[in-house]
């Protein structure tokens, strides 16, 4: 039954639900106002009477939390919750929840979409075929780039949570050797996955995939020094958080041929500024933060969002990160 005493404001609902799903289940729980997008300077006005907020990427900082006197709940419509000042929320008695594990399989899939595109040049050869280049060749086969087999190569994974573990399993199925930098004990790791320190993972990996959270310690993790440790013609994949990578340093490594390629589904600023140096690097495959966005993953996301709000309204909050 709807609780009209509670006001919910959805600040940026469009990314997760661009119109192919319903908000009815949320609206059945409380009085809802749903905005497709909210600029930073609109948050306070739109949420002034809110008891509850849902946000995907709209930042809820300390000053915002302090200014919203009615606020009791912030639901992050994602797994990562660094957009919310959790310490400030805790101080003000505001419950913060997230949505864990909804996009595991979709993100693992885009990791390998990038890897396969780099190792097999899928985009390149599709363009060549459509442009008639293959048709003009005298042989049944045509290739002008390296074609790389992943079997026997070393897959390095930084962060072995749900997504990192899913990536490890796919790598093992492809016959790759897996090194992981993780807080888990070796005994907790699947057969075929070897725990290693961060320097070993960077220096020994043929493919290095980032799956760690963004913290003060991991910001800029992939910098010029780390890139210099990597094998010549290694591949870097980042589907986690853009600021894990020093983008200028990565652009330089790609420009000088240090790496075979990079596959990125996240950037430090999204959408990127036109002068982002990675946009000029042909060895850098960039997708616009779509790894999480399969309909299957978004349906799981919506179900957990509703479940989180319902649990809070009933006084039994779940998936609490504050």
mmCIF file of C-alpha atoms in Angstrom:
data_model
loop_
_atom_site.group_PDB
_atom_site.id
_atom_site.type_symbol
_atom_site.label_atom_id
_atom_site.label_comp_id
_atom_site.label_asym_id
_atom_site.label_seq_id
_atom_site.Cartn_x
_atom_site.Cartn_y
_atom_site.Cartn_z
ATOM 1 C CA UNK A 1 0.000 0.000 0.000
ATOM 2 C CA UNK A 2 1.264 3.468 -0.888
ATOM 3 C CA UNK A 3 2.683 5.528 1.964
ATOM 4 C CA UNK A 4 1.707 9.082 1.043
ATOM 5 C CA UNK A 5 3.559 10.409 4.085
ATOM 6 C CA UNK A 6 6.883 9.625 2.384
ATOM 7 C CA UNK A 7 8.140 11.641 -0.559
ATOM 8 C CA UNK A 8 10.543 10.000 -3.009
ATOM 9 C CA UNK A 9 12.535 11.930 -5.615
ATOM 10 C CA UNK A 10 14.299 10.074 -8.413
ATOM 11 C CA UNK A 11 17.000 12.465 -9.588
ATOM 12 C CA UNK A 12 18.270 10.756 -12.747
ATOM 13 C CA UNK A 13 16.032 7.936 -13.817
ATOM 14 C CA UNK A 14 16.622 8.008 -17.567
ATOM 15 C CA UNK A 15 19.904 6.086 -17.810
ATOM 16 C CA UNK A 16 18.535 3.027 -16.044
ATOM 17 C CA UNK A 17 15.021 3.323 -17.411
ATOM 18 C CA UNK A 18 14.856 5.225 -20.707
ATOM 19 C CA UNK A 19 11.213 4.232 -21.092
ATOM 20 C CA UNK A 20 11.336 0.478 -21.606
ATOM 21 C CA UNK A 21 10.380 -0.336 -18.004
ATOM 22 C CA UNK A 22 7.767 0.862 -15.537
ATOM 23 C CA UNK A 23 8.118 2.861 -12.343
ATOM 24 C CA UNK A 24 4.705 1.612 -11.149
ATOM 25 C CA UNK A 25 6.110 -0.651 -8.437
ATOM 26 C CA UNK A 26 8.015 2.266 -6.918
ATOM 27 C CA UNK A 27 5.020 4.584 -7.164
ATOM 28 C CA UNK A 28 2.987 1.966 -5.302
ATOM 29 C CA UNK A 29 5.236 2.376 -2.259
ATOM 30 C CA UNK A 30 5.311 6.147 -1.763
ATOM 31 C CA UNK A 31 4.635 9.489 -3.379
ATOM 32 C CA UNK A 32 7.155 9.757 -6.234
ATOM 33 C CA UNK A 33 8.538 12.508 -8.404
ATOM 34 C CA UNK A 34 10.716 11.175 -11.195
ATOM 35 C CA UNK A 35 13.202 13.292 -13.126
ATOM 36 C CA UNK A 36 15.082 11.993 -16.142
ATOM 37 C CA UNK A 37 18.122 14.122 -15.305
ATOM 38 C CA UNK A 38 19.074 16.592 -12.594
ATOM 39 C CA UNK A 39 21.896 19.122 -12.796
ATOM 40 C CA UNK A 40 24.005 19.783 -9.721
ATOM 41 C CA UNK A 41 22.402 23.183 -9.165
ATOM 42 C CA UNK A 42 18.900 21.669 -9.241
ATOM 43 C CA UNK A 43 19.354 19.036 -6.528
ATOM 44 C CA UNK A 44 18.466 21.122 -3.494
ATOM 45 C CA UNK A 45 15.296 22.586 -5.011
ATOM 46 C CA UNK A 46 14.068 19.269 -6.370
ATOM 47 C CA UNK A 47 14.825 17.310 -3.190
ATOM 48 C CA UNK A 48 13.832 19.951 -0.641
ATOM 49 C CA UNK A 49 10.755 17.996 0.499
ATOM 50 C CA UNK A 50 12.207 14.550 -0.081
ATOM 51 C CA UNK A 51 12.312 11.895 2.598
ATOM 52 C CA UNK A 52 13.987 9.558 0.131
ATOM 53 C CA UNK A 53 16.234 10.069 -2.900
ATOM 54 C CA UNK A 54 17.237 7.730 -5.679
ATOM 55 C CA UNK A 55 20.367 8.659 -7.595
ATOM 56 C CA UNK A 56 22.508 6.964 -10.191
ATOM 57 C CA UNK A 57 25.258 9.492 -10.906
ATOM 58 C CA UNK A 58 23.994 12.724 -9.314
ATOM 59 C CA UNK A 59 26.435 13.564 -6.517
ATOM 60 C CA UNK A 60 25.011 13.834 -3.011
ATOM 61 C CA UNK A 61 27.756 15.513 -0.992
ATOM 62 C CA UNK A 62 28.075 16.572 2.617
ATOM 63 C CA UNK A 63 26.563 20.035 2.093
ATOM 64 C CA UNK A 64 23.600 18.593 0.219
ATOM 65 C CA UNK A 65 22.890 16.059 2.958
ATOM 66 C CA UNK A 66 23.107 18.748 5.628
ATOM 67 C CA UNK A 67 20.750 21.021 3.693
ATOM 68 C CA UNK A 68 18.020 18.416 3.159
ATOM 69 C CA UNK A 69 16.365 18.390 6.560
ATOM 70 C CA UNK A 70 13.745 15.719 5.759
ATOM 71 C CA UNK A 71 16.129 13.286 4.109
ATOM 72 C CA UNK A 72 16.155 9.800 5.627
ATOM 73 C CA UNK A 73 17.229 7.549 2.754
ATOM 74 C CA UNK A 74 19.518 7.655 -0.302
ATOM 75 C CA UNK A 75 19.221 4.758 -2.711
ATOM 76 C CA UNK A 76 22.108 4.493 -5.153
ATOM 77 C CA UNK A 77 20.858 2.928 -8.374
ATOM 78 C CA UNK A 78 24.211 1.261 -9.025
ATOM 79 C CA UNK A 79 26.805 -0.875 -7.288
ATOM 80 C CA UNK A 80 29.446 1.822 -6.769
ATOM 81 C CA UNK A 81 28.384 4.473 -4.267
ATOM 82 C CA UNK A 82 31.319 6.903 -4.273
ATOM 83 C CA UNK A 83 28.912 9.643 -5.475
ATOM 84 C CA UNK A 84 27.477 9.808 -1.947
ATOM 85 C CA UNK A 85 29.301 11.140 1.089
ATOM 86 C CA UNK A 86 28.562 8.073 3.174
ATOM 87 C CA UNK A 87 30.281 9.439 6.277
ATOM 88 C CA UNK A 88 28.089 12.548 6.200
ATOM 89 C CA UNK A 89 24.992 10.416 5.660
ATOM 90 C CA UNK A 90 25.892 8.308 8.680
ATOM 91 C CA UNK A 91 26.401 11.423 10.806
ATOM 92 C CA UNK A 92 22.942 12.698 9.838
ATOM 93 C CA UNK A 93 21.226 9.347 10.320
ATOM 94 C CA UNK A 94 20.570 8.881 6.613
ATOM 95 C CA UNK A 95 20.509 5.307 5.355
ATOM 96 C CA UNK A 96 22.399 4.691 2.089
ATOM 97 C CA UNK A 97 21.871 1.549 0.010
ATOM 98 C CA UNK A 98 23.292 0.243 -3.240
ATOM 99 C CA UNK A 99 22.492 -2.506 -5.731
ATOM 100 C CA UNK A 100 25.155 -5.210 -5.665
ATOM 101 C CA UNK A 101 25.870 -7.779 -8.368
ATOM 102 C CA UNK A 102 23.066 -6.894 -10.807
ATOM 103 C CA UNK A 103 25.412 -6.309 -13.784
ATOM 104 C CA UNK A 104 28.022 -9.000 -13.159
ATOM 105 C CA UNK A 105 27.459 -11.029 -16.315
ATOM 106 C CA UNK A 106 26.878 -8.024 -18.570
ATOM 107 C CA UNK A 107 30.094 -6.294 -17.492
ATOM 108 C CA UNK A 108 32.109 -9.515 -17.789
ATOM 109 C CA UNK A 109 30.729 -9.824 -21.308
ATOM 110 C CA UNK A 110 31.863 -6.357 -22.373
ATOM 111 C CA UNK A 111 35.318 -7.053 -20.946
ATOM 112 C CA UNK A 112 35.706 -9.809 -23.497
ATOM 113 C CA UNK A 113 33.955 -7.830 -26.227
ATOM 114 C CA UNK A 114 36.829 -5.347 -25.921
ATOM 115 C CA UNK A 115 39.462 -8.072 -25.689
ATOM 116 C CA UNK A 116 38.151 -9.866 -28.779
ATOM 117 C CA UNK A 117 37.939 -6.627 -30.731
ATOM 118 C CA UNK A 118 41.566 -5.843 -29.926
ATOM 119 C CA UNK A 119 42.926 -9.336 -30.561
ATOM 120 C CA UNK A 120 40.847 -10.008 -33.683
ATOM 121 C CA UNK A 121 40.346 -6.425 -34.970
ATOM 122 C CA UNK A 122 36.633 -7.052 -35.455
ATOM 123 C CA UNK A 123 35.690 -3.416 -36.109
ATOM 124 C CA UNK A 124 38.629 -2.916 -38.455
ATOM 125 C CA UNK A 125 37.879 -5.901 -40.664
ATOM 126 C CA UNK A 126 34.153 -5.209 -40.728
ATOM 127 C CA UNK A 127 34.862 -1.712 -42.041
ATOM 128 C CA UNK A 128 37.339 -3.136 -44.567
ATOM 129 C CA UNK A 129 34.825 -5.700 -45.807
ATOM 130 C CA UNK A 130 32.044 -3.152 -46.192
ATOM 131 C CA UNK A 131 34.410 -0.782 -47.984
ATOM 132 C CA UNK A 132 35.185 -3.481 -50.557
ATOM 133 C CA UNK A 133 38.814 -4.008 -49.528
ATOM 134 C CA UNK A 134 38.418 -7.772 -49.084
ATOM 135 C CA UNK A 135 36.533 -8.048 -52.373
ATOM 136 C CA UNK A 136 39.556 -6.663 -54.225
ATOM 137 C CA UNK A 137 42.021 -9.149 -52.721
ATOM 138 C CA UNK A 138 43.306 -12.165 -54.689
ATOM 139 C CA UNK A 139 43.174 -14.611 -51.741
ATOM 140 C CA UNK A 140 40.354 -16.152 -49.684
ATOM 141 C CA UNK A 141 41.812 -14.540 -46.552
ATOM 142 C CA UNK A 142 42.978 -11.024 -45.864
ATOM 143 C CA UNK A 143 44.642 -9.596 -42.787
ATOM 144 C CA UNK A 144 46.925 -6.642 -42.226
ATOM 145 C CA UNK A 145 46.977 -6.626 -38.411
ATOM 146 C CA UNK A 146 48.202 -9.207 -35.890
ATOM 147 C CA UNK A 147 45.572 -11.840 -35.038
ATOM 148 C CA UNK A 148 46.205 -12.970 -31.466
ATOM 149 C CA UNK A 149 45.166 -16.225 -29.798
ATOM 150 C CA UNK A 150 44.260 -15.901 -26.117
ATOM 151 C CA UNK A 151 44.867 -19.555 -25.229
ATOM 152 C CA UNK A 152 47.857 -19.829 -22.895
ATOM 153 C CA UNK A 153 48.099 -16.070 -22.358
ATOM 154 C CA UNK A 154 48.125 -14.541 -18.866
ATOM 155 C CA UNK A 155 44.999 -12.729 -17.725
ATOM 156 C CA UNK A 156 45.656 -10.336 -14.843
ATOM 157 C CA UNK A 157 42.735 -9.190 -12.730
ATOM 158 C CA UNK A 158 42.900 -6.393 -10.166
ATOM 159 C CA UNK A 159 40.003 -6.891 -7.780
ATOM 160 C CA UNK A 160 38.257 -10.239 -7.509
ATOM 161 C CA UNK A 161 34.726 -9.372 -6.498
ATOM 162 C CA UNK A 162 31.656 -10.608 -8.362
ATOM 163 C CA UNK A 163 32.675 -9.177 -11.740
ATOM 164 C CA UNK A 164 36.347 -9.981 -11.381
ATOM 165 C CA UNK A 165 35.454 -13.574 -10.517
ATOM 166 C CA UNK A 166 33.158 -13.847 -13.534
ATOM 167 C CA UNK A 167 35.945 -12.519 -15.770
ATOM 168 C CA UNK A 168 38.364 -15.054 -14.273
ATOM 169 C CA UNK A 169 35.995 -17.926 -15.066
ATOM 170 C CA UNK A 170 35.641 -16.840 -18.702
ATOM 171 C CA UNK A 171 39.413 -16.456 -19.019
ATOM 172 C CA UNK A 172 39.918 -19.948 -17.623
ATOM 173 C CA UNK A 173 37.362 -21.328 -20.079
ATOM 174 C CA UNK A 174 39.436 -19.805 -22.892
ATOM 175 C CA UNK A 175 42.533 -21.585 -21.636
ATOM 176 C CA UNK A 176 44.173 -18.505 -20.160
ATOM 177 C CA UNK A 177 46.297 -18.444 -17.018
ATOM 178 C CA UNK A 178 44.819 -16.116 -14.399
ATOM 179 C CA UNK A 179 46.705 -13.948 -11.920
ATOM 180 C CA UNK A 180 44.644 -11.949 -9.434
ATOM 181 C CA UNK A 181 45.505 -9.129 -7.069
ATOM 182 C CA UNK A 182 42.900 -9.591 -4.375
ATOM 183 C CA UNK A 183 42.322 -9.390 -0.650
ATOM 184 C CA UNK A 184 40.931 -12.932 -0.742
ATOM 185 C CA UNK A 185 43.091 -15.731 0.612
ATOM 186 C CA UNK A 186 44.582 -18.177 -1.887
ATOM 187 C CA UNK A 187 42.416 -20.958 -0.464
ATOM 188 C CA UNK A 188 39.296 -18.990 -1.442
ATOM 189 C CA UNK A 189 40.256 -18.750 -5.116
ATOM 190 C CA UNK A 190 38.955 -21.102 -7.819
ATOM 191 C CA UNK A 191 41.274 -23.677 -9.277
ATOM 192 C CA UNK A 192 43.442 -22.039 -11.917
ATOM 193 C CA UNK A 193 43.457 -18.584 -10.307
ATOM 194 C CA UNK A 194 46.745 -17.607 -8.655
ATOM 195 C CA UNK A 195 47.003 -14.803 -6.111
ATOM 196 C CA UNK A 196 49.788 -12.313 -6.888
ATOM 197 C CA UNK A 197 51.035 -8.934 -5.717
ATOM 198 C CA UNK A 198 50.214 -5.864 -7.762
ATOM 199 C CA UNK A 199 53.669 -5.589 -9.352
ATOM 200 C CA UNK A 200 53.547 -9.190 -10.532
ATOM 201 C CA UNK A 201 50.085 -8.746 -12.018
ATOM 202 C CA UNK A 202 51.164 -5.655 -13.959
ATOM 203 C CA UNK A 203 54.440 -7.121 -15.165
ATOM 204 C CA UNK A 204 53.273 -10.636 -16.068
ATOM 205 C CA UNK A 205 49.873 -10.055 -17.651
ATOM 206 C CA UNK A 206 49.204 -10.193 -21.372
ATOM 207 C CA UNK A 207 45.734 -8.837 -20.648
ATOM 208 C CA UNK A 208 45.090 -6.744 -17.526
ATOM 209 C CA UNK A 209 41.512 -6.042 -16.445
ATOM 210 C CA UNK A 210 40.545 -3.660 -13.622
ATOM 211 C CA UNK A 211 37.722 -4.619 -11.263
ATOM 212 C CA UNK A 212 38.574 -2.773 -8.060
ATOM 213 C CA UNK A 213 36.535 0.009 -6.423
ATOM 214 C CA UNK A 214 37.556 3.640 -6.701
ATOM 215 C CA UNK A 215 39.175 4.725 -3.436
ATOM 216 C CA UNK A 216 41.864 7.196 -2.433
ATOM 217 C CA UNK A 217 44.364 4.352 -2.781
ATOM 218 C CA UNK A 218 43.227 3.148 -6.226
ATOM 219 C CA UNK A 219 42.706 6.542 -7.871
ATOM 220 C CA UNK A 220 45.347 6.818 -10.606
ATOM 221 C CA UNK A 221 46.384 3.198 -10.036
ATOM 222 C CA UNK A 222 47.322 2.843 -13.694
ATOM 223 C CA UNK A 223 49.907 5.607 -14.092
ATOM 224 C CA UNK A 224 53.074 6.053 -16.140
ATOM 225 C CA UNK A 225 55.109 3.941 -13.732
ATOM 226 C CA UNK A 226 52.615 1.073 -13.763
ATOM 227 C CA UNK A 227 52.288 1.219 -17.542
ATOM 228 C CA UNK A 228 56.073 0.971 -17.851
ATOM 229 C CA UNK A 229 55.897 -2.311 -15.929
ATOM 230 C CA UNK A 230 53.547 -3.908 -18.437
ATOM 231 C CA UNK A 231 54.628 -6.236 -21.213
ATOM 232 C CA UNK A 232 55.190 -4.839 -24.662
ATOM 233 C CA UNK A 233 51.940 -5.334 -26.592
ATOM 234 C CA UNK A 234 49.882 -6.046 -23.469
ATOM 235 C CA UNK A 235 46.205 -5.109 -23.365
ATOM 236 C CA UNK A 236 44.562 -2.938 -20.664
ATOM 237 C CA UNK A 237 40.840 -3.203 -19.956
ATOM 238 C CA UNK A 238 38.916 -0.866 -17.643
ATOM 239 C CA UNK A 239 35.218 -1.420 -17.057
ATOM 240 C CA UNK A 240 35.339 -0.396 -13.382
ATOM 241 C CA UNK A 241 35.866 3.335 -12.765
ATOM 242 C CA UNK A 242 37.483 5.896 -15.054
ATOM 243 C CA UNK A 243 39.704 7.578 -12.446
ATOM 244 C CA UNK A 244 41.558 4.318 -11.844
ATOM 245 C CA UNK A 245 43.546 5.270 -14.957
ATOM 246 C CA UNK A 246 45.767 8.275 -15.617
ATOM 247 C CA UNK A 247 44.346 8.979 -19.058
ATOM 248 C CA UNK A 248 47.223 11.180 -20.247
ATOM 249 C CA UNK A 249 49.732 8.472 -19.315
ATOM 250 C CA UNK A 250 47.683 5.796 -21.069
ATOM 251 C CA UNK A 251 47.374 7.935 -24.196
ATOM 252 C CA UNK A 252 51.150 8.352 -24.249
ATOM 253 C CA UNK A 253 51.726 4.603 -23.829
ATOM 254 C CA UNK A 254 49.361 3.883 -26.714
ATOM 255 C CA UNK A 255 50.859 6.593 -28.929
ATOM 256 C CA UNK A 256 54.373 5.235 -28.525
ATOM 257 C CA UNK A 257 53.283 1.651 -29.179
ATOM 258 C CA UNK A 258 53.888 0.378 -25.659
ATOM 259 C CA UNK A 259 50.542 -1.436 -25.549
ATOM 260 C CA UNK A 260 48.706 -3.443 -28.180
ATOM 261 C CA UNK A 261 45.545 -1.672 -27.153
ATOM 262 C CA UNK A 262 43.182 -0.555 -24.426
ATOM 263 C CA UNK A 263 39.483 -1.242 -24.027
ATOM 264 C CA UNK A 264 37.603 1.242 -21.878
ATOM 265 C CA UNK A 265 33.944 1.364 -20.921
ATOM 266 C CA UNK A 266 34.536 4.130 -18.367
ATOM 267 C CA UNK A 267 36.368 7.444 -18.424
ATOM 268 C CA UNK A 268 37.300 9.986 -15.760
ATOM 269 C CA UNK A 269 34.700 12.424 -17.047
ATOM 270 C CA UNK A 270 31.526 11.138 -18.660
ATOM 271 C CA UNK A 271 30.630 12.202 -21.279
ATOM 272 C CA UNK A 272 34.291 12.935 -22.107
ATOM 273 C CA UNK A 273 35.562 16.369 -22.997
ATOM 274 C CA UNK A 274 36.389 16.687 -26.708
ATOM 275 C CA UNK A 275 40.084 17.153 -25.871
ATOM 276 C CA UNK A 276 40.403 13.887 -23.935
ATOM 277 C CA UNK A 277 43.687 12.515 -25.327
ATOM 278 C CA UNK A 278 42.347 8.967 -25.534
ATOM 279 C CA UNK A 279 39.783 9.980 -28.163
ATOM 280 C CA UNK A 280 42.650 10.503 -30.608
ATOM 281 C CA UNK A 281 44.256 7.118 -30.038
ATOM 282 C CA UNK A 282 43.154 4.489 -32.580
ATOM 283 C CA UNK A 283 44.477 1.725 -30.341
ATOM 284 C CA UNK A 284 41.999 2.735 -27.658
ATOM 285 C CA UNK A 285 38.564 1.157 -27.977
ATOM 286 C CA UNK A 286 36.009 3.212 -26.053
ATOM 287 C CA UNK A 287 32.395 2.337 -25.319
ATOM 288 C CA UNK A 288 30.129 4.889 -23.568
ATOM 289 C CA UNK A 289 29.676 3.192 -20.178
ATOM 290 C CA UNK A 290 27.300 0.551 -21.513
ATOM 291 C CA UNK A 291 28.636 -2.574 -19.810
ATOM 292 C CA UNK A 292 25.903 -2.411 -17.154
ATOM 293 C CA UNK A 293 23.115 -1.435 -19.547
ATOM 294 C CA UNK A 294 21.777 -4.692 -20.961
ATOM 295 C CA UNK A 295 18.040 -4.928 -20.497
ATOM 296 C CA UNK A 296 18.543 -8.071 -18.437
ATOM 297 C CA UNK A 297 20.864 -6.256 -16.033
ATOM 298 C CA UNK A 298 18.602 -3.212 -15.838
ATOM 299 C CA UNK A 299 15.612 -5.385 -14.990
ATOM 300 C CA UNK A 300 17.604 -6.899 -12.125
ATOM 301 C CA UNK A 301 18.638 -3.368 -11.122
ATOM 302 C CA UNK A 302 15.043 -2.132 -11.039
ATOM 303 C CA UNK A 303 13.869 -5.127 -9.017
ATOM 304 C CA UNK A 304 16.529 -4.510 -6.364
ATOM 305 C CA UNK A 305 15.899 -0.755 -6.295
ATOM 306 C CA UNK A 306 12.229 -1.443 -5.532
ATOM 307 C CA UNK A 307 13.151 -4.127 -2.991
ATOM 308 C CA UNK A 308 15.578 -1.738 -1.259
ATOM 309 C CA UNK A 309 12.972 1.018 -0.989
ATOM 310 C CA UNK A 310 10.284 -1.408 0.212
ATOM 311 C CA UNK A 311 12.623 -2.793 2.863
ATOM 312 C CA UNK A 312 13.433 0.716 4.083
ATOM 313 C CA UNK A 313 9.776 1.775 4.198
ATOM 314 C CA UNK A 314 9.035 -1.351 6.248
ATOM 315 C CA UNK A 315 11.834 -0.517 8.670
ATOM 316 C CA UNK A 316 14.127 -3.348 7.595
ATOM 317 C CA UNK A 317 16.696 -1.713 5.296
ATOM 318 C CA UNK A 318 18.842 -4.010 3.151
ATOM 319 C CA UNK A 319 21.997 -3.574 1.076
ATOM 320 C CA UNK A 320 23.038 -0.798 3.466
ATOM 321 C CA UNK A 321 26.467 0.754 2.805
ATOM 322 C CA UNK A 322 26.277 3.647 5.290
#
